[in-house]
Amino acid sequence: MSLAGHIANITKTPFYELRKISLIRKCLTDDAAEILVHAFITSRLDYCNSLFKGLPKTLFKQLQSVQSAAARLLKRELKLKHITPILRSLHWLPVHKRDEYKVLLTMYKVYHNKAPLISV
């Protein structure tokens, strides 16, 4: 069982959305562009991302390429510029760190009884 097909689907749709946003980017304010990116791109990367724990680096690179493209679009940077300073300026964690953070946050909430109760 592999998540490669799922990852391919997750990356295909956001790239399509990024292309549409890039066509109207010059007409958008920075705040409006950021809202669109969070609505259409980041939400897809975050959906069920706890399943990505332990993925091979090659699959994480595919997810990271989506996030990098979104960051470059927001900051109007060229593809040749290194992505780390751009992500830092947006206060975004790389995809693999973001997934790790979300899992750790969930475990913290469970440990401190702050997680939602599940009724069976």
GROMACS .gro file of N, CA, C and O in nm:
model
  480
    1MET      N    1   0.084  -0.118   0.000
    1MET     CA    2   0.000   0.000   0.000
    1MET      C    3   0.089   0.125   0.000
    1MET      O    4   0.182   0.136   0.078
    2SER      N    5   0.059   0.217  -0.089
    2SER     CA    6   0.141   0.336  -0.104
    2SER      C    7   0.052   0.459  -0.116
    2SER      O    8  -0.060   0.452  -0.165
    3LEU      N    9   0.106   0.569  -0.070
    3LEU     CA   10   0.034   0.696  -0.082
    3LEU      C   11   0.077   0.775  -0.205
    3LEU      O   12   0.039   0.891  -0.220
    4ALA      N   13   0.154   0.713  -0.293
    4ALA     CA   14   0.207   0.785  -0.409
    4ALA      C   15   0.095   0.839  -0.498
    4ALA      O   16   0.102   0.953  -0.544
    5GLY      N   17  -0.007   0.760  -0.522
    5GLY     CA   18  -0.119   0.806  -0.603
    5GLY      C   19  -0.194   0.920  -0.537
    5GLY      O   20  -0.235   1.017  -0.603
    6HIS      N   21  -0.211   0.911  -0.407
    6HIS     CA   22  -0.279   1.017  -0.331
    6HIS      C   23  -0.197   1.146  -0.336
    6HIS      O   24  -0.253   1.255  -0.356
    7ILE      N   25  -0.067   1.134  -0.319
    7ILE     CA   26   0.021   1.252  -0.323
    7ILE      C   27   0.017   1.315  -0.462
    7ILE      O   28   0.012   1.437  -0.477
    8ALA      N   29   0.017   1.231  -0.566
    8ALA     CA   30   0.009   1.284  -0.703
    8ALA      C   31  -0.120   1.362  -0.723
    8ALA      O   32  -0.120   1.469  -0.787
    9ASN      N   33  -0.229   1.312  -0.669
    9ASN     CA   34  -0.358   1.383  -0.680
    9ASN      C   35  -0.357   1.512  -0.598
    9ASN      O   36  -0.410   1.614  -0.641
   10ILE      N   37  -0.297   1.506  -0.480
   10ILE     CA   38  -0.290   1.625  -0.394
   10ILE      C   39  -0.209   1.735  -0.462
   10ILE      O   40  -0.241   1.853  -0.449
   11THR      N   41  -0.105   1.699  -0.535
   11THR     CA   42  -0.021   1.801  -0.598
   11THR      C   43  -0.078   1.851  -0.730
   11THR      O   44  -0.053   1.965  -0.769
   12LYS      N   45  -0.153   1.770  -0.800
   12LYS     CA   46  -0.207   1.808  -0.931
   12LYS      C   47  -0.307   1.923  -0.918
   12LYS      O   48  -0.298   2.024  -0.989
   13THR      N   49  -0.402   1.911  -0.827
   13THR     CA   50  -0.506   2.012  -0.813
   13THR      C   51  -0.451   2.148  -0.767
   13THR      O   52  -0.486   2.250  -0.826
   14PRO      N   53  -0.364   2.154  -0.665
   14PRO     CA   54  -0.311   2.285  -0.626
   14PRO      C   55  -0.230   2.354  -0.735
   14PRO      O   56  -0.234   2.476  -0.747
   15PHE      N   57  -0.156   2.279  -0.815
   15PHE     CA   58  -0.083   2.342  -0.925
   15PHE      C   59  -0.179   2.404  -1.025
   15PHE      O   60  -0.153   2.512  -1.080
   16TYR      N   61  -0.290   2.339  -1.049
   16TYR     CA   62  -0.393   2.394  -1.137
   16TYR      C   63  -0.449   2.524  -1.077
   16TYR      O   64  -0.464   2.625  -1.146
   17GLU      N   65  -0.476   2.522  -0.947
   17GLU     CA   66  -0.527   2.641  -0.878
   17GLU      C   67  -0.423   2.753  -0.878
   17GLU      O   68  -0.457   2.871  -0.895
   18LEU      N   69  -0.297   2.718  -0.856
   18LEU     CA   70  -0.190   2.819  -0.858
   18LEU      C   71  -0.180   2.885  -0.995
   18LEU      O   72  -0.156   3.006  -1.005
   19ARG      N   73  -0.198   2.807  -1.099
   19ARG     CA   74  -0.194   2.862  -1.234
   19ARG      C   75  -0.305   2.965  -1.253
   19ARG      O   76  -0.283   3.073  -1.308
   20LYS      N   77  -0.424   2.934  -1.203
   20LYS     CA   78  -0.535   3.028  -1.216
   20LYS      C   79  -0.510   3.154  -1.133
   20LYS      O   80  -0.538   3.265  -1.179
   21ILE      N   81  -0.456   3.139  -1.013
   21ILE     CA   82  -0.426   3.255  -0.929
   21ILE      C   83  -0.317   3.340  -0.993
   21ILE      O   84  -0.323   3.463  -0.990
   22SER      N   85  -0.218   3.274  -1.054
   22SER     CA   86  -0.108   3.350  -1.115
   22SER      C   87  -0.156   3.437  -1.230
   22SER      O   88  -0.097   3.541  -1.259
   23LEU      N   89  -0.262   3.395  -1.297
   23LEU     CA   90  -0.315   3.474  -1.408
   23LEU      C   91  -0.376   3.606  -1.362
   23LEU      O   92  -0.378   3.704  -1.436
   24ILE      N   93  -0.428   3.608  -1.238
   24ILE     CA   94  -0.491   3.730  -1.187
   24ILE      C   95  -0.409   3.796  -1.076
   24ILE      O   96  -0.453   3.892  -1.015
   25ARG      N   97  -0.287   3.744  -1.051
   25ARG     CA   98  -0.206   3.791  -0.939
   25ARG      C   99  -0.179   3.942  -0.944
   25ARG      O  100  -0.186   4.009  -0.842
   26LYS      N  101  -0.154   3.996  -1.061
   26LYS     CA  102  -0.122   4.139  -1.070
   26LYS      C  103  -0.241   4.227  -1.033
   26LYS      O  104  -0.224   4.343  -0.998
   27CYS      N  105  -0.361   4.172  -1.036
   27CYS     CA  106  -0.482   4.248  -0.999
   27CYS      C  107  -0.517   4.235  -0.852
   27CYS      O  108  -0.607   4.303  -0.804
   28LEU      N  109  -0.448   4.146  -0.781
   28LEU     CA  110  -0.480   4.118  -0.640
   28LEU      C  111  -0.388   4.193  -0.546
   28LEU      O  112  -0.270   4.212  -0.576
   29THR      N  113  -0.441   4.231  -0.432
   29THR     CA  114  -0.355   4.282  -0.326
   29THR      C  115  -0.281   4.164  -0.265
   29THR      O  116  -0.319   4.048  -0.285
   30ASP      N  117  -0.176   4.193  -0.188
   30ASP     CA  118  -0.102   4.084  -0.123
   30ASP      C  119  -0.191   4.006  -0.027
   30ASP      O  120  -0.182   3.883  -0.020
   31ASP      N  121  -0.276   4.076   0.047
   31ASP     CA  122  -0.366   4.007   0.141
   31ASP      C  123  -0.466   3.918   0.069
   31ASP      O  124  -0.493   3.806   0.112
   32ALA      N  125  -0.522   3.966  -0.040
   32ALA     CA  126  -0.619   3.886  -0.116
   32ALA      C  127  -0.552   3.763  -0.176
   32ALA      O  128  -0.610   3.653  -0.174
   33ALA      N  129  -0.432   3.779  -0.226
   33ALA     CA  130  -0.359   3.665  -0.282
   33ALA      C  131  -0.329   3.562  -0.174
   33ALA      O  132  -0.341   3.441  -0.197
   34GLU      N  133  -0.292   3.610  -0.055
   34GLU     CA  134  -0.263   3.517   0.055
   34GLU      C  135  -0.388   3.441   0.097
   34GLU      O  136  -0.382   3.321   0.125
   35ILE      N  137  -0.501   3.508   0.099
   35ILE     CA  138  -0.627   3.440   0.133
   35ILE      C  139  -0.658   3.331   0.031
   35ILE      O  140  -0.697   3.219   0.068
   36LEU      N  141  -0.641   3.362  -0.097
   36LEU     CA  142  -0.666   3.262  -0.200
   36LEU      C  143  -0.571   3.142  -0.188
   36LEU      O  144  -0.613   3.027  -0.203
   37VAL      N  145  -0.444   3.169  -0.162
   37VAL     CA  146  -0.347   3.061  -0.148
   37VAL      C  147  -0.381   2.973  -0.029
   37VAL      O  148  -0.377   2.850  -0.038
   38HIS      N  149  -0.418   3.033   0.082
   38HIS     CA  150  -0.456   2.952   0.198
   38HIS      C  151  -0.583   2.873   0.173
   38HIS      O  152  -0.594   2.758   0.215
   39ALA      N  153  -0.676   2.931   0.103
   39ALA     CA  154  -0.803   2.863   0.077
   39ALA      C  155  -0.786   2.746  -0.019
   39ALA      O  156  -0.843   2.639   0.002
   40PHE      N  157  -0.709   2.765  -0.125
   40PHE     CA  158  -0.702   2.664  -0.230
   40PHE      C  159  -0.578   2.574  -0.223
   40PHE      O  160  -0.582   2.462  -0.273
   41ILE      N  161  -0.471   2.621  -0.163
   41ILE     CA  162  -0.346   2.544  -0.166
   41ILE      C  163  -0.313   2.485  -0.029
   41ILE      O  164  -0.303   2.364  -0.014
   42THR      N  165  -0.298   2.571   0.070
   42THR     CA  166  -0.256   2.525   0.202
   42THR      C  167  -0.357   2.428   0.261
   42THR      O  168  -0.320   2.330   0.326
   43SER      N  169  -0.485   2.454   0.240
   43SER     CA  170  -0.587   2.365   0.294
   43SER      C  171  -0.574   2.224   0.236
   43SER      O  172  -0.596   2.125   0.305
   44ARG      N  173  -0.537   2.213   0.110
   44ARG     CA  174  -0.518   2.080   0.048
   44ARG      C  175  -0.394   2.011   0.104
   44ARG      O  176  -0.394   1.889   0.120
   45LEU      N  177  -0.289   2.087   0.130
   45LEU     CA  178  -0.168   2.027   0.185
   45LEU      C  179  -0.189   1.981   0.329
   45LEU      O  180  -0.127   1.886   0.375
   46ASP      N  181  -0.276   2.050   0.402
   46ASP     CA  182  -0.299   2.018   0.543
   46ASP      C  183  -0.402   1.907   0.564
   46ASP      O  184  -0.408   1.848   0.671
   47TYR      N  185  -0.483   1.878   0.463
   47TYR     CA  186  -0.590   1.781   0.480
   47TYR      C  187  -0.531   1.641   0.502
   47TYR      O  188  -0.458   1.590   0.419
   48CYS      N  189  -0.563   1.582   0.616
   48CYS     CA  190  -0.516   1.447   0.653
   48CYS      C  191  -0.364   1.434   0.649
   48CYS      O  192  -0.311   1.328   0.615
   49ASN      N  193  -0.295   1.541   0.683
   49ASN     CA  194  -0.149   1.534   0.672
   49ASN      C  195  -0.084   1.449   0.781
   49ASN      O  196   0.033   1.417   0.771
   50SER      N  197  -0.158   1.408   0.883
   50SER     CA  198  -0.101   1.317   0.982
   50SER      C  199  -0.072   1.180   0.920
   50SER      O  200   0.010   1.105   0.972
   51LEU      N  201  -0.137   1.148   0.808
   51LEU     CA  202  -0.109   1.023   0.737
   51LEU      C  203   0.028   1.025   0.670
   51LEU      O  204   0.081   0.920   0.633
   52PHE      N  205   0.085   1.142   0.653
   52PHE     CA  206   0.211   1.155   0.581
   52PHE      C  207   0.332   1.126   0.668
   52PHE      O  208   0.445   1.129   0.619
   53LYS      N  209   0.312   1.099   0.794
   53LYS     CA  210   0.423   1.070   0.884
   53LYS      C  211   0.497   0.946   0.834
   53LYS      O  212   0.437   0.842   0.812
   54GLY      N  213   0.625   0.960   0.810
   54GLY     CA  214   0.705   0.848   0.764
   54GLY      C  215   0.708   0.830   0.613
   54GLY      O  216   0.757   0.728   0.565
   55LEU      N  217   0.657   0.927   0.538
   55LEU     CA  218   0.663   0.918   0.393
   55LEU      C  219   0.807   0.927   0.344
   55LEU      O  220   0.890   0.993   0.407
   56PRO      N  221   0.837   0.866   0.231
   56PRO     CA  222   0.971   0.883   0.174
   56PRO      C  223   0.994   1.028   0.132
   56PRO      O  224   0.900   1.101   0.101
   57LYS      N  225   1.120   1.068   0.132
   57LYS     CA  226   1.154   1.207   0.098
   57LYS      C  227   1.110   1.246  -0.041
   57LYS      O  228   1.077   1.360  -0.067
   58THR      N  229   1.107   1.149  -0.133
   58THR     CA  230   1.065   1.182  -0.270
   58THR      C  231   0.921   1.229  -0.275
   58THR      O  232   0.887   1.320  -0.352
   59LEU      N  233   0.834   1.170  -0.191
   59LEU     CA  234   0.694   1.213  -0.189
   59LEU      C  235   0.680   1.348  -0.119
   59LEU      O  236   0.598   1.430  -0.159
   60PHE      N  237   0.759   1.369  -0.014
   60PHE     CA  238   0.755   1.500   0.053
   60PHE      C  239   0.804   1.610  -0.041
   60PHE      O  240   0.757   1.723  -0.035
   61LYS      N  241   0.899   1.578  -0.129
   61LYS     CA  242   0.948   1.678  -0.225
   61LYS      C  243   0.836   1.723  -0.318
   61LYS      O  244   0.831   1.840  -0.356
   62GLN      N  245   0.747   1.632  -0.354
   62GLN     CA  246   0.635   1.669  -0.440
   62GLN      C  247   0.543   1.768  -0.367
   62GLN      O  248   0.498   1.867  -0.425
   63LEU      N  249   0.515   1.739  -0.240
   63LEU     CA  250   0.432   1.830  -0.161
   63LEU      C  251   0.502   1.963  -0.139
   63LEU      O  252   0.440   2.069  -0.144
   64GLN      N  253   0.633   1.958  -0.114
   64GLN     CA  254   0.709   2.080  -0.091
   64GLN      C  255   0.712   2.167  -0.216
   64GLN      O  256   0.711   2.289  -0.207
   65SER      N  257   0.712   2.106  -0.333
   65SER     CA  258   0.714   2.184  -0.457
   65SER      C  259   0.586   2.267  -0.471
   65SER      O  260   0.590   2.379  -0.522
   66VAL      N  261   0.475   2.214  -0.422
   66VAL     CA  262   0.350   2.291  -0.425
   66VAL      C  263   0.361   2.411  -0.332
   66VAL      O  264   0.328   2.524  -0.370
   67GLN      N  265   0.408   2.386  -0.210
   67GLN     CA  266   0.420   2.495  -0.114
   67GLN      C  267   0.520   2.600  -0.162
   67GLN      O  268   0.496   2.721  -0.148
   68SER      N  269   0.630   2.556  -0.222
   68SER     CA  270   0.731   2.649  -0.272
   68SER      C  271   0.675   2.735  -0.384
   68SER      O  272   0.699   2.856  -0.389
   69ALA      N  273   0.600   2.674  -0.473
   69ALA     CA  274   0.539   2.750  -0.583
   69ALA      C  275   0.439   2.853  -0.530
   69ALA      O  276   0.434   2.966  -0.579
   70ALA      N  277   0.363   2.815  -0.429
   70ALA     CA  278   0.267   2.907  -0.369
   70ALA      C  279   0.339   3.025  -0.302
   70ALA      O  280   0.298   3.140  -0.315
   71ALA      N  281   0.448   2.996  -0.232
   71ALA     CA  282   0.524   3.101  -0.165
   71ALA      C  283   0.587   3.197  -0.267
   71ALA      O  284   0.584   3.319  -0.249
   72ARG      N  285   0.640   3.142  -0.374
   72ARG     CA  286   0.699   3.227  -0.478
   72ARG      C  287   0.593   3.313  -0.546
   72ARG      O  288   0.619   3.429  -0.580
   73LEU      N  289   0.475   3.258  -0.563
   73LEU     CA  290   0.367   3.336  -0.622
   73LEU      C  291   0.328   3.453  -0.532
   73LEU      O  292   0.310   3.565  -0.578
   74LEU      N  293   0.317   3.426  -0.403
   74LEU     CA  294   0.280   3.533  -0.309
   74LEU      C  295   0.385   3.644  -0.303
   74LEU      O  296   0.352   3.761  -0.299
   75LYS      N  297   0.510   3.604  -0.303
   75LYS     CA  298   0.619   3.702  -0.290
   75LYS      C  299   0.670   3.753  -0.424
   75LYS      O  300   0.764   3.832  -0.428
   76ARG      N  301   0.610   3.705  -0.533
   76ARG     CA  302   0.648   3.746  -0.669
   76ARG      C  303   0.797   3.723  -0.694
   76ARG      O  304   0.868   3.809  -0.747
   77GLU      N  305   0.844   3.607  -0.656
   77GLU     CA  306   0.985   3.570  -0.672
   77GLU      C  307   1.002   3.473  -0.788
   77GLU      O  308   0.910   3.400  -0.824
   78LEU      N  309   1.121   3.472  -0.844
   78LEU     CA  310   1.154   3.380  -0.951
   78LEU      C  311   1.184   3.241  -0.896
   78LEU      O  312   1.221   3.226  -0.779
   79LYS      N  313   1.173   3.142  -0.981
   79LYS     CA  314   1.197   3.004  -0.940
   79LYS      C  315   1.341   2.981  -0.899
   79LYS      O  316   1.371   2.890  -0.821
   80LEU      N  317   1.433   3.061  -0.949
   80LEU     CA  318   1.575   3.042  -0.919
   80LEU      C  319   1.614   3.083  -0.777
   80LEU      O  320   1.716   3.041  -0.725
   81LYS      N  321   1.534   3.168  -0.713
   81LYS     CA  322   1.566   3.215  -0.578
   81LYS      C  323   1.542   3.103  -0.477
   81LYS      O  324   1.444   3.030  -0.485
   82HIS      N  325   1.631   3.092  -0.380
   82HIS     CA  326   1.621   2.989  -0.277
   82HIS      C  327   1.492   3.008  -0.197
   82HIS      O  328   1.454   3.120  -0.163
   83ILE      N  329   1.427   2.898  -0.161
   83ILE     CA  330   1.294   2.904  -0.101
   83ILE      C  331   1.297   2.932   0.050
   83ILE      O  332   1.202   2.989   0.104
   84THR      N  333   1.404   2.895   0.119
   84THR     CA  334   1.406   2.909   0.265
   84THR      C  335   1.381   3.052   0.311
   84THR      O  336   1.297   3.074   0.400
   85PRO      N  337   1.447   3.155   0.257
   85PRO     CA  338   1.417   3.291   0.303
   85PRO      C  339   1.272   3.333   0.272
   85PRO      O  340   1.212   3.408   0.348
   86ILE      N  341   1.219   3.283   0.162
   86ILE     CA  342   1.081   3.318   0.127
   86ILE      C  343   0.984   3.256   0.228
   86ILE      O  344   0.892   3.323   0.276
   87LEU      N  345   1.006   3.129   0.263
   87LEU     CA  346   0.920   3.064   0.362
   87LEU      C  347   0.931   3.133   0.498
   87LEU      O  348   0.831   3.150   0.568
   88ARG      N  349   1.052   3.174   0.535
   88ARG     CA  350   1.071   3.244   0.663
   88ARG      C  351   0.997   3.377   0.664
   88ARG      O  352   0.937   3.415   0.764
   89SER      N  353   1.001   3.449   0.552
   89SER     CA  354   0.933   3.578   0.547
   89SER      C  355   0.781   3.562   0.558
   89SER      O  356   0.712   3.651   0.607
   90LEU      N  357   0.730   3.448   0.514
   90LEU     CA  358   0.586   3.420   0.525
   90LEU      C  359   0.550   3.353   0.658
   90LEU      O  360   0.433   3.332   0.687
   91HIS      N  361   0.652   3.315   0.736
   91HIS     CA  362   0.634   3.242   0.862
   91HIS      C  363   0.569   3.106   0.836
   91HIS      O  364   0.480   3.064   0.910
   92TRP      N  365   0.614   3.039   0.732
   92TRP     CA  366   0.566   2.905   0.697
   92TRP      C  367   0.673   2.802   0.727
   92TRP      O  368   0.790   2.823   0.698
   93LEU      N  369   0.632   2.691   0.784
   93LEU     CA  370   0.722   2.578   0.800
   93LEU      C  371   0.724   2.496   0.672
   93LEU      O  372   0.623   2.489   0.602
   94PRO      N  373   0.839   2.432   0.640
   94PRO     CA  374   0.838   2.339   0.527
   94PRO      C  375   0.736   2.227   0.552
   94PRO      O  376   0.699   2.200   0.666
   95VAL      N  377   0.693   2.162   0.447
   95VAL     CA  378   0.584   2.065   0.457
   95VAL      C  379   0.613   1.955   0.558
   95VAL      O  380   0.527   1.923   0.642
   96HIS      N  381   0.732   1.896   0.555
   96HIS     CA  382   0.759   1.786   0.648
   96HIS      C  383   0.762   1.834   0.793
   96HIS      O  384   0.717   1.764   0.883
   97LYS      N  385   0.808   1.957   0.817
   97LYS     CA  386   0.808   2.012   0.952
   97LYS      C  387   0.666   2.051   0.994
   97LYS      O  388   0.628   2.038   1.110
   98ARG      N  389   0.586   2.098   0.900
   98ARG     CA  390   0.448   2.135   0.929
   98ARG      C  391   0.368   2.012   0.971
   98ARG      O  392   0.290   2.018   1.066
   99ASP      N  393   0.388   1.902   0.901
   99ASP     CA  394   0.319   1.778   0.937
   99ASP      C  395   0.361   1.730   1.075
   99ASP      O  396   0.278   1.688   1.155
  100GLU      N  397   0.491   1.737   1.102
  100GLU     CA  398   0.542   1.697   1.233
  100GLU      C  399   0.484   1.786   1.343
  100GLU      O  400   0.443   1.737   1.448
  101TYR      N  401   0.477   1.915   1.319
  101TYR     CA  402   0.422   2.009   1.416
  101TYR      C  403   0.276   1.975   1.447
  101TYR      O  404   0.235   1.974   1.562
  102LYS      N  405   0.197   1.945   1.343
  102LYS     CA  406   0.056   1.916   1.364
  102LYS      C  407   0.036   1.788   1.445
  102LYS      O  408  -0.052   1.782   1.531
  103VAL      N  409   0.117   1.686   1.421
  103VAL     CA  410   0.107   1.563   1.498
  103VAL      C  411   0.145   1.588   1.643
  103VAL      O  412   0.076   1.544   1.736
  104LEU      N  413   0.254   1.662   1.664
  104LEU     CA  414   0.298   1.692   1.800
  104LEU      C  415   0.195   1.779   1.874
  104LEU      O  416   0.171   1.759   1.993
  105LEU      N  417   0.133   1.872   1.804
  105LEU     CA  418   0.031   1.956   1.866
  105LEU      C  419  -0.090   1.872   1.909
  105LEU      O  420  -0.144   1.890   2.018
  106THR      N  421  -0.129   1.779   1.825
  106THR     CA  422  -0.240   1.691   1.859
  106THR      C  423  -0.207   1.606   1.982
  106THR      O  424  -0.290   1.590   2.072
  107MET      N  425  -0.086   1.552   1.985
  107MET     CA  426  -0.045   1.471   2.100
  107MET      C  427  -0.039   1.555   2.227
  107MET      O  428  -0.078   1.509   2.335
  108TYR      N  429   0.006   1.679   2.217
  108TYR     CA  430   0.009   1.769   2.332
  108TYR      C  431  -0.133   1.791   2.385
  108TYR      O  432  -0.157   1.786   2.505
  109LYS      N  433  -0.227   1.815   2.294
  109LYS     CA  434  -0.365   1.838   2.336
  109LYS      C  435  -0.426   1.715   2.401
  109LYS      O  436  -0.499   1.725   2.499
  110VAL      N  437  -0.395   1.598   2.349
  110VAL     CA  438  -0.445   1.474   2.408
  110VAL      C  439  -0.386   1.456   2.548
  110VAL      O  440  -0.457   1.425   2.644
  111TYR      N  441  -0.257   1.477   2.561
  111TYR     CA  442  -0.189   1.459   2.688
  111TYR      C  443  -0.242   1.553   2.795
  111TYR      O  444  -0.254   1.517   2.911
  112HIS      N  445  -0.276   1.676   2.758
  112HIS     CA  446  -0.322   1.776   2.853
  112HIS      C  447  -0.475   1.789   2.856
  112HIS      O  448  -0.527   1.889   2.906
  113ASN      N  449  -0.544   1.689   2.806
  113ASN     CA  450  -0.691   1.685   2.806
  113ASN      C  451  -0.754   1.808   2.742
  113ASN      O  452  -0.855   1.860   2.789
  114LYS      N  453  -0.695   1.856   2.635
  114LYS     CA  454  -0.749   1.971   2.563
  114LYS      C  455  -0.803   1.930   2.426
  114LYS      O  456  -0.850   2.013   2.351
  115ALA      N  457  -0.794   1.803   2.394
  115ALA     CA  458  -0.845   1.753   2.267
  115ALA      C  459  -0.996   1.736   2.278
  115ALA      O  460  -1.051   1.714   2.386
  116PRO      N  461  -1.067   1.747   2.166
  116PRO     CA  462  -1.212   1.726   2.170
  116PRO      C  463  -1.245   1.583   2.213
  116PRO      O  464  -1.175   1.488   2.178
  117LEU      N  465  -1.350   1.570   2.289
  117LEU     CA  466  -1.394   1.438   2.332
  117LEU      C  467  -1.467   1.367   2.219
  117LEU      O  468  -1.542   1.428   2.145
  118ILE      N  469  -1.445   1.238   2.210
  118ILE     CA  470  -1.511   1.157   2.109
  118ILE      C  471  -1.618   1.074   2.178
  118ILE      O  472  -1.590   0.998   2.270
  119SER      N  473  -1.741   1.091   2.135
  119SER     CA  474  -1.850   1.012   2.193
  119SER      C  475  -1.874   0.891   2.105
  119SER      O  476  -1.885   0.900   1.984
  120VAL      N  477  -1.878   0.775   2.169
  120VAL     CA  478  -1.897   0.651   2.094
  120VAL      C  479  -2.034   0.597   2.116
  120VAL      O  480  -2.096   0.603   2.213
   0.00000   0.00000   0.00000
